[in-house]
PDB file of C-alpha atoms in Angstrom:
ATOM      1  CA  UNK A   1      46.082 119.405 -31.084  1.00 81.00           C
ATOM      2  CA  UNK A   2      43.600 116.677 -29.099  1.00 87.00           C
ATOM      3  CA  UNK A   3      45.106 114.098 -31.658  1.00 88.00           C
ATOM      4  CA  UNK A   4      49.123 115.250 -31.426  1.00 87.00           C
ATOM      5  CA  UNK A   5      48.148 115.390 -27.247  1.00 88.00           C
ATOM      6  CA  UNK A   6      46.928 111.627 -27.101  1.00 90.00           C
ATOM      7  CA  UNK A   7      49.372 110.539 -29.640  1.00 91.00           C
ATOM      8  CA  UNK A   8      51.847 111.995 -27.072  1.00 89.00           C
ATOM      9  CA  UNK A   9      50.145 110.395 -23.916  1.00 91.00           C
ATOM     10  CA  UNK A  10      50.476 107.018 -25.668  1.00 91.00           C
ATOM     11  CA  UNK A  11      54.462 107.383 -26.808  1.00 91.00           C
ATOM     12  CA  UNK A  12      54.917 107.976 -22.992  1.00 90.00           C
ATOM     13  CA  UNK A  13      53.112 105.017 -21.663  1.00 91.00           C
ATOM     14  CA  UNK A  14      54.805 102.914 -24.515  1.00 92.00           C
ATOM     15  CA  UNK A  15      58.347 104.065 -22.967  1.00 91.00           C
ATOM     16  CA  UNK A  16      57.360 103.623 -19.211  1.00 89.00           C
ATOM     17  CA  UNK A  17      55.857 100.102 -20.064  1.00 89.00           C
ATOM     18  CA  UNK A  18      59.223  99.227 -22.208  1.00 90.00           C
ATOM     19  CA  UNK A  19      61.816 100.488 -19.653  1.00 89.00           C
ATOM     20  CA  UNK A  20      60.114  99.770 -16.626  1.00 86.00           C
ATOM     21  CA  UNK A  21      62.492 101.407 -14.383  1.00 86.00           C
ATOM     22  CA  UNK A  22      62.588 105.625 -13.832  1.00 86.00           C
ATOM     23  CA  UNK A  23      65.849 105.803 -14.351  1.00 87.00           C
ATOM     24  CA  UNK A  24      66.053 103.995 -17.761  1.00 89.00           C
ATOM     25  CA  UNK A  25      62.702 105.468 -18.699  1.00 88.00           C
ATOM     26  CA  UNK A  26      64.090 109.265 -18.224  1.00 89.00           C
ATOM     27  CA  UNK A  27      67.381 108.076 -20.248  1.00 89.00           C
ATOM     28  CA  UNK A  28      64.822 106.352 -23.138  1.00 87.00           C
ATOM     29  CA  UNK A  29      62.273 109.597 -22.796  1.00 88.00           C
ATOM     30  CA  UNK A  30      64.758 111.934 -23.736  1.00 91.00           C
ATOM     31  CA  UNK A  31      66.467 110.360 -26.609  1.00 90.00           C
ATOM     32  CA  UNK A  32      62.543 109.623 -27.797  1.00 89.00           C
ATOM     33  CA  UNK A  33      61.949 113.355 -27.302  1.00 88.00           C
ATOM     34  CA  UNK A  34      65.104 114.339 -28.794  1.00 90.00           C
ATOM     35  CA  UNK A  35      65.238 112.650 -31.767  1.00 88.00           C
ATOM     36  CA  UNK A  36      61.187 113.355 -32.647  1.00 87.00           C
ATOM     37  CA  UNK A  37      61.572 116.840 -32.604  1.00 87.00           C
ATOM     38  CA  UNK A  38      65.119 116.959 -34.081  1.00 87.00           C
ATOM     39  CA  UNK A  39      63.336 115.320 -37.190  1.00 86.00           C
ATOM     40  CA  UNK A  40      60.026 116.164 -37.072  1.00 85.00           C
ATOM     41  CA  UNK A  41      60.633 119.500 -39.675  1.00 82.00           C
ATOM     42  CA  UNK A  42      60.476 122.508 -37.302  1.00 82.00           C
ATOM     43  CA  UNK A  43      63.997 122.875 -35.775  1.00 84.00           C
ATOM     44  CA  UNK A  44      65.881 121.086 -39.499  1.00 83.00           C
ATOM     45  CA  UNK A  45      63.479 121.163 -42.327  1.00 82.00           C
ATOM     46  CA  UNK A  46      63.112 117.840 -44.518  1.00 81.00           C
ATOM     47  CA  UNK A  47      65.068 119.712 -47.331  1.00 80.00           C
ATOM     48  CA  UNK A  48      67.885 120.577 -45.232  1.00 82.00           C
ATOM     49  CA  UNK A  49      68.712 117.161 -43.765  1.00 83.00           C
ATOM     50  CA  UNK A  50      71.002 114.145 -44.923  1.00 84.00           C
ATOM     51  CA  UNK A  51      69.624 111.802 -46.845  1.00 82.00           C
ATOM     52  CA  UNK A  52      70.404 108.897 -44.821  1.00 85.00           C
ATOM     53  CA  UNK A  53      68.158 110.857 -42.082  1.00 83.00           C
ATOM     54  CA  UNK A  54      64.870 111.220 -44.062  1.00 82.00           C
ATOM     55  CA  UNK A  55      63.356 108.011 -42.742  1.00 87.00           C
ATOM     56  CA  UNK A  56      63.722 109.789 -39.636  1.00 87.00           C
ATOM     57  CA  UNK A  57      61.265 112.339 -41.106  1.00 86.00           C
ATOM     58  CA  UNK A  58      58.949 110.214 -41.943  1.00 88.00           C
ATOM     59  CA  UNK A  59      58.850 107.683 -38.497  1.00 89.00           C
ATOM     60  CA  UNK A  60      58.396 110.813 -36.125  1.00 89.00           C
ATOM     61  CA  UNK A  61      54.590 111.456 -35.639  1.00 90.00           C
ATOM     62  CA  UNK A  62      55.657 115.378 -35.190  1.00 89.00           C
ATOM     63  CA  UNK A  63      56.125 115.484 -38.385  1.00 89.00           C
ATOM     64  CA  UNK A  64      52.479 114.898 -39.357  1.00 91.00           C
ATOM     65  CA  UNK A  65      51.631 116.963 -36.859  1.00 90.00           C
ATOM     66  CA  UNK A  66      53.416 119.982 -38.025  1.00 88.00           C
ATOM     67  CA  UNK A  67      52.398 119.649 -41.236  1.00 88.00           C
ATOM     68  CA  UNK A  68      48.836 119.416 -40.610  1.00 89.00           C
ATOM     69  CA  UNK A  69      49.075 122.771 -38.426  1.00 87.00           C
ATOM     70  CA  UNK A  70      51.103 124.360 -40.947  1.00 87.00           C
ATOM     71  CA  UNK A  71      48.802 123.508 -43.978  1.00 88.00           C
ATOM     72  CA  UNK A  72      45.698 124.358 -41.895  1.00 87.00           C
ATOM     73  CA  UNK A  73      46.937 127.748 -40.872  1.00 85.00           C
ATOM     74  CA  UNK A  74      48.553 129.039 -44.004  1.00 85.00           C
ATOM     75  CA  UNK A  75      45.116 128.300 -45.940  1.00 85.00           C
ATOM     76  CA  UNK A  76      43.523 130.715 -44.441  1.00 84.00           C
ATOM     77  CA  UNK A  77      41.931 133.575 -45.978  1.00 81.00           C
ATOM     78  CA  UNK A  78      44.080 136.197 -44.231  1.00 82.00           C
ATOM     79  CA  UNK A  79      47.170 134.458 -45.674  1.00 82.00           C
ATOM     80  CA  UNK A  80      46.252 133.263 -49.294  1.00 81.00           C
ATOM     81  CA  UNK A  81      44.705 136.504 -49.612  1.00 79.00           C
ATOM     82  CA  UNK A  82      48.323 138.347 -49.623  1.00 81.00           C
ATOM     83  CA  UNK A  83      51.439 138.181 -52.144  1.00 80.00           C
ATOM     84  CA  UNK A  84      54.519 137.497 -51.407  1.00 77.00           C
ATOM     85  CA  UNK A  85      57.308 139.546 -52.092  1.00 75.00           C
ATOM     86  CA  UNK A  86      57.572 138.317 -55.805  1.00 75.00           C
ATOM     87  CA  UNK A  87      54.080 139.720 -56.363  1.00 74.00           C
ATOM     88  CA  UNK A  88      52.991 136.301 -57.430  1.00 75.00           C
ATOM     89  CA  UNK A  89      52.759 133.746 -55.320  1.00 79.00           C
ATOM     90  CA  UNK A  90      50.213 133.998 -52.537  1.00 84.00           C
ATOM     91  CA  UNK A  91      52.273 134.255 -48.571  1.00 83.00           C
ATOM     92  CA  UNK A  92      50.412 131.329 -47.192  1.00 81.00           C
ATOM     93  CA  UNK A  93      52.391 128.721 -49.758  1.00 84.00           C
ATOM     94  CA  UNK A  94      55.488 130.765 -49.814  1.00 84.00           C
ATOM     95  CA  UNK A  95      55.887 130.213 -46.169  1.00 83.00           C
ATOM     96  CA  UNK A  96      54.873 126.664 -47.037  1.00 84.00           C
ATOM     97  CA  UNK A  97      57.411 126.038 -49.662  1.00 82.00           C
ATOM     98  CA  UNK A  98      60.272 128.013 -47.295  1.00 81.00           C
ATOM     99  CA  UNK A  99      59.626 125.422 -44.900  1.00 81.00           C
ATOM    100  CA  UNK A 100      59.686 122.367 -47.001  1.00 81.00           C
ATOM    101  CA  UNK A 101      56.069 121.903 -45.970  1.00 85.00           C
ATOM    102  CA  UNK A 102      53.700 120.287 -48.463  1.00 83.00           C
ATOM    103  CA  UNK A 103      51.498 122.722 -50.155  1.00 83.00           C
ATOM    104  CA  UNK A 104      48.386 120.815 -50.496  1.00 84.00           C
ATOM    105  CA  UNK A 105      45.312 121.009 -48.358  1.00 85.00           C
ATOM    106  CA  UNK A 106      45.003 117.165 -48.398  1.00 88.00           C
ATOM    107  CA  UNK A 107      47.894 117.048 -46.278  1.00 88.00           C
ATOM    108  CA  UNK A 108      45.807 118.124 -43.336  1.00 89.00           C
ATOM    109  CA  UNK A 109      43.629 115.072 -43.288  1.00 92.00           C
ATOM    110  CA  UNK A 110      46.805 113.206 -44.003  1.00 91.00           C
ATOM    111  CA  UNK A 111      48.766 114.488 -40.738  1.00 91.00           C
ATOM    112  CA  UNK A 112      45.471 113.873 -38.794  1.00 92.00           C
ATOM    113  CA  UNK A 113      44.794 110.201 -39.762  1.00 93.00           C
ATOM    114  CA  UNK A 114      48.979 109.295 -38.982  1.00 92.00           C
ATOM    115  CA  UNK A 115      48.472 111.316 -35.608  1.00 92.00           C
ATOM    116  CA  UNK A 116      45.056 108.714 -34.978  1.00 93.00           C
ATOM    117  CA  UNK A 117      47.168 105.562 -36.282  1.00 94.00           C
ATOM    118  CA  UNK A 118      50.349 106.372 -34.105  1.00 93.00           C
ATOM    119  CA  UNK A 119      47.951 106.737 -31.548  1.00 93.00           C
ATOM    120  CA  UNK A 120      46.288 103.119 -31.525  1.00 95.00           C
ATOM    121  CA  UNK A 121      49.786 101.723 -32.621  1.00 94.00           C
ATOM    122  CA  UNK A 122      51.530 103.485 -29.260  1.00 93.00           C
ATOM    123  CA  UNK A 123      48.592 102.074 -26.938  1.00 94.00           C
ATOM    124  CA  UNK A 124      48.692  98.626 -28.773  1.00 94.00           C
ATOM    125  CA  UNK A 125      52.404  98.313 -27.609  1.00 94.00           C
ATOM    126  CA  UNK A 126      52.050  99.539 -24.468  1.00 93.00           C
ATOM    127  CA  UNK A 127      49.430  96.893 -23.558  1.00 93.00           C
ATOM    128  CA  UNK A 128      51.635  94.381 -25.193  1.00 93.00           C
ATOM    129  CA  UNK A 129      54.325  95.581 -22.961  1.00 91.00           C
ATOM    130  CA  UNK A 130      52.387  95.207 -20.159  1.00 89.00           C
ATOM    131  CA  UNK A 131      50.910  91.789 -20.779  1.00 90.00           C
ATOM    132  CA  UNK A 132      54.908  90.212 -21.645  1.00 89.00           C
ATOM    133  CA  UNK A 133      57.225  92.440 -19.906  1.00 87.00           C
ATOM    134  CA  UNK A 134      58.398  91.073 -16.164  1.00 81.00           C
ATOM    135  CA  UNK A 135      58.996  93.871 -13.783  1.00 79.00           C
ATOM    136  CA  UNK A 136      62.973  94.464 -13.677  1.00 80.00           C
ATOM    137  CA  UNK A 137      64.911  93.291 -10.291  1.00 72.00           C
ATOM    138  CA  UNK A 138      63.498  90.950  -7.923  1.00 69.00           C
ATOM    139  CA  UNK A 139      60.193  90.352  -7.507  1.00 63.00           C
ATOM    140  CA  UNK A 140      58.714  90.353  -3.924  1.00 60.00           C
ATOM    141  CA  UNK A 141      55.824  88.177  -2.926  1.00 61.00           C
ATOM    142  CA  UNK A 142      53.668  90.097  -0.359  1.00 67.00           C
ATOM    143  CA  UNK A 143      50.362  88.607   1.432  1.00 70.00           C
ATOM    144  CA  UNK A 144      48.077  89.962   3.953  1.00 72.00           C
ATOM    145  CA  UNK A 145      47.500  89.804   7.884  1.00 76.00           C
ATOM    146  CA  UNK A 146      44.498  87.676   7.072  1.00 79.00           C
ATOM    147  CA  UNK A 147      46.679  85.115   5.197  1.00 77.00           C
ATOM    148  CA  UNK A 148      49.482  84.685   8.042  1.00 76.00           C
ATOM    149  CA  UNK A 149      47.204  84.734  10.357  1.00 80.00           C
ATOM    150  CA  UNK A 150      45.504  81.508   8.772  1.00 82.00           C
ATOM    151  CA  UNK A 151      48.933  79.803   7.815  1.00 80.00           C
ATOM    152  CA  UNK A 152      49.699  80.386  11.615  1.00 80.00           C
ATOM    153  CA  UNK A 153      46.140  78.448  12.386  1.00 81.00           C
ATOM    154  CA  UNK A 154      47.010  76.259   9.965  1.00 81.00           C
ATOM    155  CA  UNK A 155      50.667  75.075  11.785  1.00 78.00           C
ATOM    156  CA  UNK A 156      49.240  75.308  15.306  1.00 76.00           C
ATOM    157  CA  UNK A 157      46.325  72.868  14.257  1.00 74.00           C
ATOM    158  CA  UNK A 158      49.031  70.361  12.293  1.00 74.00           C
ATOM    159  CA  UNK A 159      52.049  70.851  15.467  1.00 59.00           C
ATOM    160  CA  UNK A 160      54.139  71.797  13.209  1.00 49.00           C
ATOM    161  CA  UNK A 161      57.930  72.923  14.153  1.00 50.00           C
ATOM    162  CA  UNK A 162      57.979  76.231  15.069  1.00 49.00           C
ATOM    163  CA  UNK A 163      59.185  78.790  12.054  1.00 48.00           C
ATOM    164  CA  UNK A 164      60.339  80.850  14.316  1.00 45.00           C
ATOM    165  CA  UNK A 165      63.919  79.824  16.764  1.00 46.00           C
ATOM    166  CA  UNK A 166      65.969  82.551  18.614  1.00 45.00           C
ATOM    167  CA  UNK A 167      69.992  81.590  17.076  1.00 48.00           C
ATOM    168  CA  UNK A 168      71.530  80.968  21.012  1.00 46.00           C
ATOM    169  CA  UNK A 169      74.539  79.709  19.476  1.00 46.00           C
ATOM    170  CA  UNK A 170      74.944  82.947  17.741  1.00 44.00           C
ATOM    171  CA  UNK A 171      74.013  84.941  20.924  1.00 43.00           C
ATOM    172  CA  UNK A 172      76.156  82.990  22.910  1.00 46.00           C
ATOM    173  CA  UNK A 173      78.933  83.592  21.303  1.00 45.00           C
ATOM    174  CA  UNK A 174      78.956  87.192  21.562  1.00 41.00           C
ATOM    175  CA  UNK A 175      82.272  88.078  23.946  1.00 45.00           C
ATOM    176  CA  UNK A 176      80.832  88.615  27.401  1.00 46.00           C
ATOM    177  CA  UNK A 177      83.024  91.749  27.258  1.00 42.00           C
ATOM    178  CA  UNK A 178      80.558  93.714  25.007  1.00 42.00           C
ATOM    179  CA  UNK A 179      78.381  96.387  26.538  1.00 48.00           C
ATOM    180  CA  UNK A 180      74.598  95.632  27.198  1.00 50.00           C
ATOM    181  CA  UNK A 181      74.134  97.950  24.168  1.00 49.00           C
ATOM    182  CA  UNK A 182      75.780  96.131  21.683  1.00 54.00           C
ATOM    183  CA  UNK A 183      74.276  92.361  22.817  1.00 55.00           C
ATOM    184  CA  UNK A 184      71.060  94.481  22.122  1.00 55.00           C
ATOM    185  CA  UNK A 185      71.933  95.547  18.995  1.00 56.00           C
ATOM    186  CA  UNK A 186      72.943  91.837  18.119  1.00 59.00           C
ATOM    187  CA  UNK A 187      70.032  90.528  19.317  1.00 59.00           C
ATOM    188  CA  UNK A 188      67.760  92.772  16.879  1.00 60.00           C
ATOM    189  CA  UNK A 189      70.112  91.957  14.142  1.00 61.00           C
ATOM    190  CA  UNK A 190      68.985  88.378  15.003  1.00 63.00           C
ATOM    191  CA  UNK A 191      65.405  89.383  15.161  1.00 60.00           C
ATOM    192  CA  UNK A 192      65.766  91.104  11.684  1.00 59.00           C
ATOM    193  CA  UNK A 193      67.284  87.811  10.302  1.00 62.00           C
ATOM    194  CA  UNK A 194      64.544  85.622  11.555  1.00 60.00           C
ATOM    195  CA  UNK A 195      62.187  88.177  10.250  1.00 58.00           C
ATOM    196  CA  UNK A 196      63.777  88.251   6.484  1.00 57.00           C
ATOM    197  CA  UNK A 197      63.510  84.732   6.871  1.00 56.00           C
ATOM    198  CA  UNK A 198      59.976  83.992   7.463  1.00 53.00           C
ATOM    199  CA  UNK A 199      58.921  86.798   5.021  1.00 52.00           C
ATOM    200  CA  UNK A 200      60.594  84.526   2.442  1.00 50.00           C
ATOM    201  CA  UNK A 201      58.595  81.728   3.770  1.00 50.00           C
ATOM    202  CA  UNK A 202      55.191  83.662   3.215  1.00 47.00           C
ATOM    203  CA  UNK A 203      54.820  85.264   6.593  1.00 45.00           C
ATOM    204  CA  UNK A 204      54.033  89.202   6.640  1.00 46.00           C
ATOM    205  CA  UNK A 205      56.800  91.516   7.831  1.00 45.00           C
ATOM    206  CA  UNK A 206      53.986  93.292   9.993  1.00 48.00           C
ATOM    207  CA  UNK A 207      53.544  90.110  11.933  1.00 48.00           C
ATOM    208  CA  UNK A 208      56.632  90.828  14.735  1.00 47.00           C
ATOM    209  CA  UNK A 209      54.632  90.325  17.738  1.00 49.00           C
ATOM    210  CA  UNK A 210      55.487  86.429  17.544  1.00 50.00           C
ATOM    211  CA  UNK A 211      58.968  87.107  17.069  1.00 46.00           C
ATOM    212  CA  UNK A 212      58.389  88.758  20.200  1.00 48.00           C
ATOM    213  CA  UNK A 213      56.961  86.402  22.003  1.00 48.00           C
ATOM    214  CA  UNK A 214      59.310  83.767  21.052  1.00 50.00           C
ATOM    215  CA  UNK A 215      62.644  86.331  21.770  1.00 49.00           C
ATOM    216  CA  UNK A 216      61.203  88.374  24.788  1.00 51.00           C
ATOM    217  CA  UNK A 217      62.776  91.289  22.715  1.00 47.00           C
ATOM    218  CA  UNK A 218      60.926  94.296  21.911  1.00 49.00           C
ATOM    219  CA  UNK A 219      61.812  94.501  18.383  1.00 48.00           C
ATOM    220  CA  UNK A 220      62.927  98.459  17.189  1.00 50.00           C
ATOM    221  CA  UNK A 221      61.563  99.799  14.056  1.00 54.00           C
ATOM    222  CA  UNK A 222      64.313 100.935  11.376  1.00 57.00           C
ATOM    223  CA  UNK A 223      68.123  99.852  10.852  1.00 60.00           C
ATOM    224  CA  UNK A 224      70.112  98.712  13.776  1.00 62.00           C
ATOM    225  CA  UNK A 225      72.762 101.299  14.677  1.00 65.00           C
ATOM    226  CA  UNK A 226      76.018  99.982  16.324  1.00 68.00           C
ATOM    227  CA  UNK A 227      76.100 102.524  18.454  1.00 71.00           C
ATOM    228  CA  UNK A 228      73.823 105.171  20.187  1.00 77.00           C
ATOM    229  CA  UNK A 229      72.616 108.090  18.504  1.00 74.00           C
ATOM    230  CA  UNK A 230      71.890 111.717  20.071  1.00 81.00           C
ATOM    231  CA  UNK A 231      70.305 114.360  19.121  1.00 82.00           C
ATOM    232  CA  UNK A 232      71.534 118.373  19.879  1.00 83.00           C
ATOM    233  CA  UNK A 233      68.943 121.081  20.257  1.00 84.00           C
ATOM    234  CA  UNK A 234      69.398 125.030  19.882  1.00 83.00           C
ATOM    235  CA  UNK A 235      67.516 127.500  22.336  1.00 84.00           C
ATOM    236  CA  UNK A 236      67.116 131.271  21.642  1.00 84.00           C
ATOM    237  CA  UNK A 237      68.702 131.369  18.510  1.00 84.00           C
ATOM    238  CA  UNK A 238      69.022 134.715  16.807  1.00 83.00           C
ATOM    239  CA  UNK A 239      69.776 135.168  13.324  1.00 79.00           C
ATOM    240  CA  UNK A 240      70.341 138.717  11.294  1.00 79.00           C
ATOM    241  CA  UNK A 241      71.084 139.801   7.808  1.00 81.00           C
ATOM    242  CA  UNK A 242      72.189 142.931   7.153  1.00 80.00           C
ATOM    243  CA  UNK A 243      70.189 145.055   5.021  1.00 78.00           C
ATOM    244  CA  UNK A 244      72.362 147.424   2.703  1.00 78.00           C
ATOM    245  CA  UNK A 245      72.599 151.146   2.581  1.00 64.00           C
TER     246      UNK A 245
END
């Protein structure tokens, strides 16, 4: 059980590592689980499947394990110790034999050493994965306070342009006719550009208070609603179920 529970910890990483994503890695976990215990002996014994499927049989590590279990339980005294119903055969290998299972005790250290070798194989690939696999979607750069704050020491000490410009053009051209709301909300949306923007450049998102500075904006947390949002509040609500009769 120790070896069928690590060989099972190491199939798992070995699909998150390959799929990378949660959705694809539920879609690839439950085919993996599907198909392992479809043909690993228990639910269709190796007798009763196709022919074409008995590779199957032999890839899924269950199989081992099931075997191994099998073979180590029905060798025990309380069931070699008992005849079947033909009076001949002892019940531990009937059972064995009625489940296609193979009736040799060797078969125990077999299942055992292909539940170790899946095991190392599984963990092999999944540092593999790891080492040649890129991350799926776009990868983000991210650097700390400490960083920005020197890059900002660094372009204040070389008078450098400024990285960060408030778009007047854009501002200006809002129609005078708009409420103060709205040439708010386009402001921020302006903010959020010129924030997008130097994140790009290698400046921390957390760093807003020279975007501030340079916009005499307070800029809001969260997406920029065009329009205003309320709230509504209950008071001295009662609720009642009726109980029955």
């Amino acid at each position: 059980m120790f070896l069928c529970q690590e060989m099972a910890s190491g199939m798992f990483r070995l699909i998150a590592g390959v799929c990378r994503t949660m959705t694809i890695a539920n879609t690839g976990g439950f085919l993996t689980l599907f198909f392992m215990l479809l043909l690993g002996g228990f639910i269709l014994p190796k007798d009763k499947m196709p022919k074409w499927w008995e590779w199957g049989y032999w890839v899924s590590p269950l199989s081992y394990a099931f075997n191994a279990l099998m073979v180590n339980e029905m060798f025990a005294p309380r069931w070699m110790n008992k005849l079947s119903s033909d009076n001949a055969t002892s019940l531990g290998l009937a059972v064995l034999r009625n489940f296609d299972v193979f009736p040799e005790r060797k078969w125990f250290w077999i299942g055992a050493a292909a539940l170790l070798g899946f095991t190392v194989l599984f963990n092999v690939l999944f540092t593999l994965a790891l080492t040649y696999l890129d991350p799926l979607g776009k990868p983000q750069a991210i650097i700390s306070k400490e960083a920005a704050r020197e890059m900002e020491a660094d372009r204040e000490e070389t008078e450098e342009a400024p990285r960060f410009r408030t778009n007047r053009s854009k501002i200006e051209s809002v129609p005078r006719s708009l409420s103060a709301a709205n040439r708010n909300n386009s402001r921020e949306m302006t903010i959020l550009r010129m924030s997008i923007q130097s994140n790009a450049n290698g400046l921390s998102r957390n760093e807003d208070s020279s975007l501030e500075t340079t916009s005499g904006v307070v800029l809001k947390r969260g997406m920029v609603l065009p329009f205003t949002p309320l709230a509504m509040s209950f008071d001295s609500v009662n609720y009642f179920v009726d109980m029955p009769a």
